[in-house]
XYZ file of C-alpha atoms in Angstrom:
415
model
C -39.631 14.822 2.200
C -36.627 12.724 3.162
C -34.764 11.225 0.226
C -35.406 7.554 -0.517
C -31.740 6.648 0.117
C -32.314 7.645 3.764
C -35.907 6.518 4.151
C -35.576 3.122 2.426
C -31.892 2.307 2.454
C -32.251 -1.184 0.976
C -34.440 -0.097 -1.923
C -32.716 -1.218 -5.116
C -34.992 0.330 -7.739
C -37.845 2.798 -8.034
C -40.163 4.061 -10.754
C -40.365 7.834 -11.032
C -40.252 10.678 -13.558
C -37.626 13.075 -14.780
C -38.765 16.545 -13.787
C -36.263 18.354 -15.961
C -33.075 18.042 -17.978
C -30.772 20.917 -17.079
C -27.339 22.257 -17.950
C -25.232 22.081 -14.801
C -21.758 23.555 -14.999
C -21.549 22.674 -18.680
C -22.932 19.138 -18.324
C -26.371 17.670 -18.985
C -28.100 16.527 -15.804
C -31.442 15.100 -14.590
C -33.676 16.289 -11.774
C -35.921 13.438 -10.586
C -39.288 13.547 -8.825
C -38.153 10.825 -6.433
C -34.502 9.943 -5.975
C -32.904 6.678 -4.946
C -29.270 7.688 -5.634
C -27.079 8.821 -2.708
C -24.838 11.790 -3.653
C -22.018 10.816 -1.295
C -21.035 12.317 2.017
C -19.530 11.577 5.400
C -16.573 9.913 3.696
C -18.813 7.594 1.668
C -18.760 7.544 -2.138
C -21.810 8.395 -4.214
C -24.125 5.807 -5.730
C -24.061 4.600 -9.301
C -26.600 2.809 -11.442
C -28.910 3.140 -14.443
C -32.001 4.977 -15.556
C -34.220 2.957 -17.917
C -36.818 4.708 -20.021
C -37.896 5.271 -23.627
C -36.893 7.762 -26.278
C -39.341 9.872 -28.269
C -39.814 7.003 -30.735
C -40.801 4.769 -27.784
C -37.633 2.669 -27.998
C -36.313 1.286 -24.702
C -33.069 2.962 -23.601
C -30.728 2.344 -20.699
C -28.629 5.246 -19.430
C -25.632 4.760 -17.145
C -25.031 7.343 -14.417
C -21.546 8.789 -14.064
C -22.042 11.036 -11.016
C -24.523 12.221 -8.409
C -24.273 15.378 -6.332
C -26.382 17.495 -4.036
C -27.103 21.138 -4.835
C -28.500 23.242 -1.978
C -31.042 24.904 -4.284
C -31.804 22.200 -6.855
C -31.531 19.133 -4.647
C -30.026 15.934 -6.028
C -28.474 16.351 -9.475
C -27.999 13.208 -11.607
C -25.316 13.180 -14.326
C -25.962 10.625 -17.106
C -23.360 9.239 -19.475
C -25.675 10.367 -22.294
C -29.266 11.649 -22.289
C -29.989 9.508 -25.425
C -32.940 11.733 -26.342
C -34.955 10.320 -23.446
C -38.668 11.183 -23.314
C -39.162 12.968 -19.990
C -42.939 12.734 -20.324
C -42.755 8.971 -19.718
C -41.984 7.170 -16.426
C -38.442 5.916 -15.883
C -37.031 3.165 -13.705
C -34.012 4.040 -11.540
C -31.855 0.970 -10.808
C -29.173 1.128 -8.142
C -25.764 -0.506 -8.411
C -26.548 -2.463 -5.271
C -23.116 -4.017 -4.734
C -21.591 -0.518 -4.628
C -24.283 0.789 -2.240
C -24.125 -2.251 0.046
C -20.332 -2.103 0.222
C -20.427 1.603 1.029
C -22.970 1.064 3.811
C -20.983 -1.807 5.297
C -17.637 0.035 5.316
C -19.190 3.221 6.695
C -21.213 1.475 9.384
C -18.097 -0.468 10.372
C -16.317 2.823 10.941
C -18.976 3.889 13.446
C -18.763 0.538 15.238
C -14.966 0.752 15.442
C -15.032 4.418 16.465
C -17.562 3.610 19.173
C -15.463 0.687 20.438
C -12.276 2.774 20.588
C -14.060 5.564 22.409
C -15.934 3.339 24.837
C -12.962 1.099 25.727
C -10.075 3.580 25.635
C -11.655 7.055 25.429
C -9.835 7.585 22.105
C -11.724 9.553 19.465
C -11.641 9.399 15.686
C -9.444 11.897 13.835
C -10.013 10.892 10.216
C -11.627 8.445 7.823
C -11.063 7.345 4.242
C -13.279 4.672 2.695
C -11.175 3.242 -0.101
C -11.789 0.909 -3.007
C -9.765 -1.964 -1.528
C -9.709 -1.119 2.184
C -10.674 1.725 4.501
C -8.503 3.786 6.810
C -9.512 5.020 10.253
C -7.275 7.372 12.257
C -7.625 7.131 16.065
C -5.993 9.255 18.757
C -2.951 7.835 20.558
C -0.970 4.638 20.229
C -2.051 1.017 20.655
C -0.559 -2.349 21.546
C -1.361 -5.611 19.771
C -3.484 -6.675 22.743
C -5.527 -3.454 22.622
C -6.175 -3.878 18.905
C -7.236 -7.496 19.358
C -9.642 -6.403 22.113
C -11.176 -3.806 19.774
C -11.560 -6.267 16.887
C -13.196 -8.825 19.199
C -15.500 -6.200 20.704
C -16.523 -4.879 17.276
C -17.479 -8.368 16.102
C -19.418 -8.977 19.335
C -21.426 -5.832 18.521
C -22.137 -7.271 15.072
C -23.327 -10.586 16.503
C -25.622 -8.827 18.977
C -27.752 -7.649 16.045
C -28.296 -4.099 17.302
C -30.765 -1.964 15.339
C -29.041 1.144 13.995
C -30.883 4.436 14.216
C -30.432 7.125 11.587
C -32.395 10.345 12.011
C -32.456 14.132 12.032
C -31.616 15.412 15.498
C -34.257 17.476 17.316
C -33.229 21.074 17.871
C -33.642 20.792 21.642
C -30.984 18.046 21.728
C -28.299 19.908 19.799
C -26.911 21.606 22.917
C -27.003 18.506 25.130
C -23.511 17.232 24.130
C -24.753 13.686 23.682
C -22.655 12.917 20.588
C -19.163 11.414 20.567
C -17.812 14.462 18.761
C -19.122 18.042 18.862
C -21.904 18.742 16.391
C -21.140 20.933 13.373
C -22.231 24.556 13.662
C -25.044 24.643 11.127
C -28.538 26.050 10.768
C -29.396 23.092 8.533
C -30.806 19.796 9.720
C -28.169 17.541 11.279
C -28.400 13.830 10.632
C -27.253 11.510 13.377
C -26.302 7.838 13.443
C -26.904 6.028 16.722
C -25.864 2.528 17.721
C -27.500 2.219 21.154
C -25.058 1.873 24.062
C -22.079 2.260 21.721
C -21.977 5.320 19.495
C -23.919 8.421 18.571
C -22.479 10.918 16.150
C -23.417 13.324 13.384
C -23.167 11.688 9.955
C -24.843 12.258 6.597
C -23.857 8.853 5.187
C -26.090 5.886 4.375
C -25.770 3.020 6.835
C -26.945 -0.523 7.476
C -30.173 -1.145 9.393
C -28.656 -3.611 11.844
C -25.127 -4.387 13.020
C -25.594 -7.991 11.891
C -25.796 -6.723 8.283
C -21.991 -6.323 8.404
C -21.270 -10.026 9.138
C -17.659 -9.241 10.107
C -15.051 -6.542 10.705
C -11.379 -7.324 10.141
C -8.485 -5.001 11.038
C -5.783 -5.722 8.455
C -2.975 -3.705 10.014
C -2.218 -0.554 11.976
C 0.678 1.901 12.239
C 1.629 5.331 13.592
C 0.422 8.212 11.451
C 0.761 11.955 12.186
C 0.566 11.662 15.960
C -2.243 9.108 15.853
C -2.707 5.471 14.809
C -4.039 4.556 11.379
C -6.089 1.369 11.113
C -6.739 -0.346 7.798
C -9.926 -2.370 8.016
C -12.455 -4.350 5.996
C -16.116 -5.048 6.672
C -18.939 -7.144 5.281
C -18.250 -9.027 2.062
C -14.766 -7.513 1.838
C -13.847 -8.941 5.255
C -15.328 -12.361 4.510
C -13.468 -12.631 1.183
C -10.219 -11.515 2.839
C -10.493 -14.017 5.703
C -11.476 -16.882 3.402
C -8.536 -16.172 1.086
C -6.160 -16.102 4.056
C -7.648 -19.338 5.338
C -6.983 -21.011 1.983
C -3.400 -19.753 1.982
C -3.001 -20.913 5.584
C -4.326 -24.351 4.653
C -1.701 -24.643 1.905
C 0.998 -23.623 4.397
C -0.177 -26.276 6.860
C -0.099 -28.886 4.107
C 3.415 -27.871 3.068
C 4.606 -28.316 6.663
C 2.531 -31.483 7.089
C 1.113 -30.248 10.399
C -2.010 -28.679 11.899
C -2.641 -25.176 13.219
C -1.593 -26.173 16.742
C 1.932 -27.094 15.618
C 2.614 -24.630 12.789
C 4.454 -22.116 14.991
C 6.851 -24.798 16.241
C 7.362 -25.983 12.668
C 8.242 -22.449 11.534
C 10.590 -21.979 14.514
C 12.394 -25.189 13.595
C 12.651 -24.103 9.975
C 14.122 -20.742 11.014
C 16.702 -22.483 13.204
C 17.736 -24.718 10.316
C 17.867 -21.691 8.019
C 20.124 -19.836 10.480
C 22.400 -22.886 10.806
C 22.589 -23.218 7.024
C 23.328 -19.493 6.699
C 26.242 -19.752 9.142
C 27.625 -22.818 7.343
C 27.302 -21.092 3.974
C 28.886 -17.931 5.326
C 31.835 -19.890 6.687
C 32.285 -21.768 3.413
C 32.030 -18.563 1.375
C 34.662 -16.839 3.511
C 37.039 -19.779 3.104
C 36.438 -19.824 -0.651
C 36.991 -16.054 -0.955
C 40.138 -16.353 1.151
C 41.434 -19.144 -1.095
C 40.749 -17.222 -4.335
C 42.176 -13.982 -2.906
C 45.427 -15.659 -1.858
C 45.745 -17.247 -5.281
C 45.285 -13.863 -6.995
C 47.749 -12.170 -4.608
C 50.382 -14.810 -5.283
C 50.137 -14.024 -8.982
C 50.449 -10.249 -8.434
C 53.452 -7.942 -8.411
C 54.431 -5.295 -5.866
C 55.727 -1.791 -6.491
C 58.583 -0.022 -4.737
C 56.342 0.866 -1.797
C 55.660 -2.851 -1.242
C 52.043 -2.510 -2.454
C 50.479 -5.343 -4.431
C 49.020 -4.123 -7.714
C 46.295 -6.697 -8.292
C 45.105 -6.874 -11.885
C 42.491 -9.353 -13.097
C 39.715 -9.591 -15.715
C 36.962 -12.070 -14.803
C 34.800 -13.785 -17.380
C 31.094 -13.559 -16.465
C 31.686 -14.155 -12.749
C 29.104 -13.474 -10.030
C 29.253 -9.748 -9.295
C 28.961 -10.322 -5.533
C 31.928 -12.674 -5.599
C 34.123 -10.172 -7.476
C 33.127 -7.443 -4.996
C 33.844 -9.677 -1.982
C 37.271 -10.676 -3.329
C 38.157 -7.010 -3.906
C 37.033 -6.173 -0.379
C 38.947 -9.080 1.189
C 42.195 -8.222 -0.576
C 41.874 -4.509 0.280
C 41.232 -5.247 3.947
C 43.907 -7.950 4.406
C 46.793 -6.835 2.165
C 48.642 -3.688 1.226
C 47.072 -3.767 -2.214
C 45.470 -1.803 -5.017
C 42.803 -3.899 -6.750
C 42.031 -3.403 -10.458
C 39.179 -5.718 -11.457
C 36.905 -6.009 -14.477
C 34.113 -8.538 -14.918
C 32.920 -9.297 -18.468
C 29.257 -10.224 -18.937
C 27.146 -10.678 -22.051
C 25.878 -7.079 -21.952
C 28.588 -4.975 -20.307
C 31.804 -4.906 -18.285
C 31.677 -4.107 -14.573
C 34.793 -2.254 -13.372
C 35.881 -2.183 -9.726
C 38.953 -0.342 -8.398
C 39.590 -0.602 -4.657
C 42.196 -0.122 -1.916
C 42.169 0.678 1.791
C 41.622 4.139 3.238
C 44.858 3.743 5.208
C 46.899 3.387 2.018
C 45.362 6.549 0.504
C 46.347 8.434 3.673
C 49.875 6.990 3.623
C 50.477 7.633 -0.087
C 48.820 10.729 -1.505
C 49.472 9.597 -5.077
C 46.727 6.964 -4.719
C 43.454 8.340 -6.052
C 41.402 5.689 -7.816
C 38.436 7.981 -8.502
C 40.702 10.444 -10.314
C 42.395 7.637 -12.258
C 39.033 6.229 -13.307
C 37.889 9.617 -14.554
C 41.111 10.416 -16.403
C 41.086 7.085 -18.277
C 37.348 6.713 -18.833
C 37.650 8.298 -22.302
C 39.443 5.142 -23.467
C 36.196 3.164 -23.384
C 33.396 5.626 -22.565
C 33.037 4.305 -19.008
C 30.182 5.527 -16.846
C 30.930 5.762 -13.126
C 33.314 7.325 -10.649
C 34.245 7.219 -6.999
C 36.604 8.357 -4.283
C 40.332 8.072 -3.661
C 40.032 4.528 -2.229
C 37.219 3.147 -4.407
C 35.874 3.655 -7.924
C 33.462 1.614 -10.021
C 31.518 1.837 -13.229
C 29.980 0.092 -16.204
C 31.300 -0.126 -19.747
C 29.340 -1.290 -22.790
C 32.342 -1.239 -25.157
C 34.614 -4.206 -24.334
C 37.328 -3.477 -26.900
C 39.566 -1.193 -24.828
C 39.130 -2.665 -21.342
C 42.707 -4.012 -21.427
C 44.057 -0.553 -22.321
C 41.989 1.011 -19.551
C 43.261 -1.314 -16.806
C 46.830 -1.349 -18.228
C 46.962 2.442 -18.065
C 45.956 2.500 -14.385
C 48.143 -0.538 -13.615
C 51.279 1.211 -14.913
C 50.510 4.308 -12.842
C 50.920 2.281 -9.652
C 53.364 -0.507 -10.560
C 55.949 2.067 -11.632
C 55.747 4.107 -8.434
C-alpha cells in the first residue's frame, strides 16, 4: 500500500501502532504499521514530528523524532530521540511537524513549476537542485538576461494563480518508453513516481508535493548568477516568499518616507542623490589634494637635503589619520626627490612608513628602505618589511622609535 505521505499529503496526524523496536546501525528505531513521516528524497528533506503514546506504567509520553529513512527491506525506519520505555502494545499517535512538511512541499513544487517554465519558454532543462533552510537553488542550462528572468517569474506566478491540480502517481510500465517526461527516466526495475503539472511539466520525482499550484501563493526569484556553465537561481516559495516580499515592502516604504516621495519618483530621487554625492566627492577630493599639497610643502620646507640633492623627510605624527599620513608620503615621493621617514603614534601602536620613488632607487643603488627597515627593526621589535622604495610596519614599543628613525635618517643624510 502507498505510504500515507503520498496518499494523503496534507494529513497532519494519524493513530497507528508500533510494529517493532529494532536496532538499526547501532541506533534504536521504530517500525510503524502506518506511516505519515516522509523519509526525504528528490532533494527534499525528511519529515520531523512526535510520537505520543504511553509507557508500561500507562503514563503519557511524547517522543521527538530525530530522523526518518527508507530501507528497501524494512520500509520506513523512524529514529526517536529516546524510546522512553514506550509500550508497543498500545496505540500511538504520530504528529507531523506541519510547518516543516508544508515548507518542503512548497519549495519542491516551486522547483517543478520553475523548471517547467524554463523548459517550456526557453527549452532549457534543469541541471541541479538544492532546497535549503533559508532559500533554494535551482541550476538551469545556459545564460539569461534580466528580461528573461522576469518573464519566467511572471509566468510561474501565473501558473500559481491558475490553480492547476498537480498529479503525483506511479507511472504505468507501458509509458516508461514513451519519452513523455522532461528528463529521461531513471533506469530502474522499481516503481517510478512522477509529478505532473498539466500543460507545463512532467518528470520523475519521489518528493512530496502540493495538491494544487495555488497552494504555493507565490514564487520569488531572489537573484541569479553564472555557475559552472549554467545559471543558478536562488528562489523562495509559499510562506517564505510572502515573508520576504512583505519585509522588502516595509523596507521600501521606509526608503520612500526618507526621500519624501512615492514609488513613481523614487528612481529620480536616487539619481539626484547620486549626482549630489558625486559632486560632493569631487569637491572633497579637490579640497583634500590642496590640503595634502599644503602640508607636504610645509614638511619639505622644514627638511634637509643630502649631497645628492635628495630631501630626507623625517617626521613623527601624533595620532594622525593613517590615510592622511599615507597620502602625504605618497605626494612627497611623487613630487620631490625625497626619502620619507614617517611614524604615526596612536594609543595602541606606532605605524611606520618609509617611502621614496622607484626612479630614485634606480638612480642611487644605496637606497633600499626594505633592507634598512629590517636591519634596524631590532631596536624596537618592529613587525613589517617591504621593498627598496617602500617599507612599512607596526611597533607596539614606543620607547625607541626616535632611535629607529634617527638611525635610518643618518644613513641617507650623510650620503
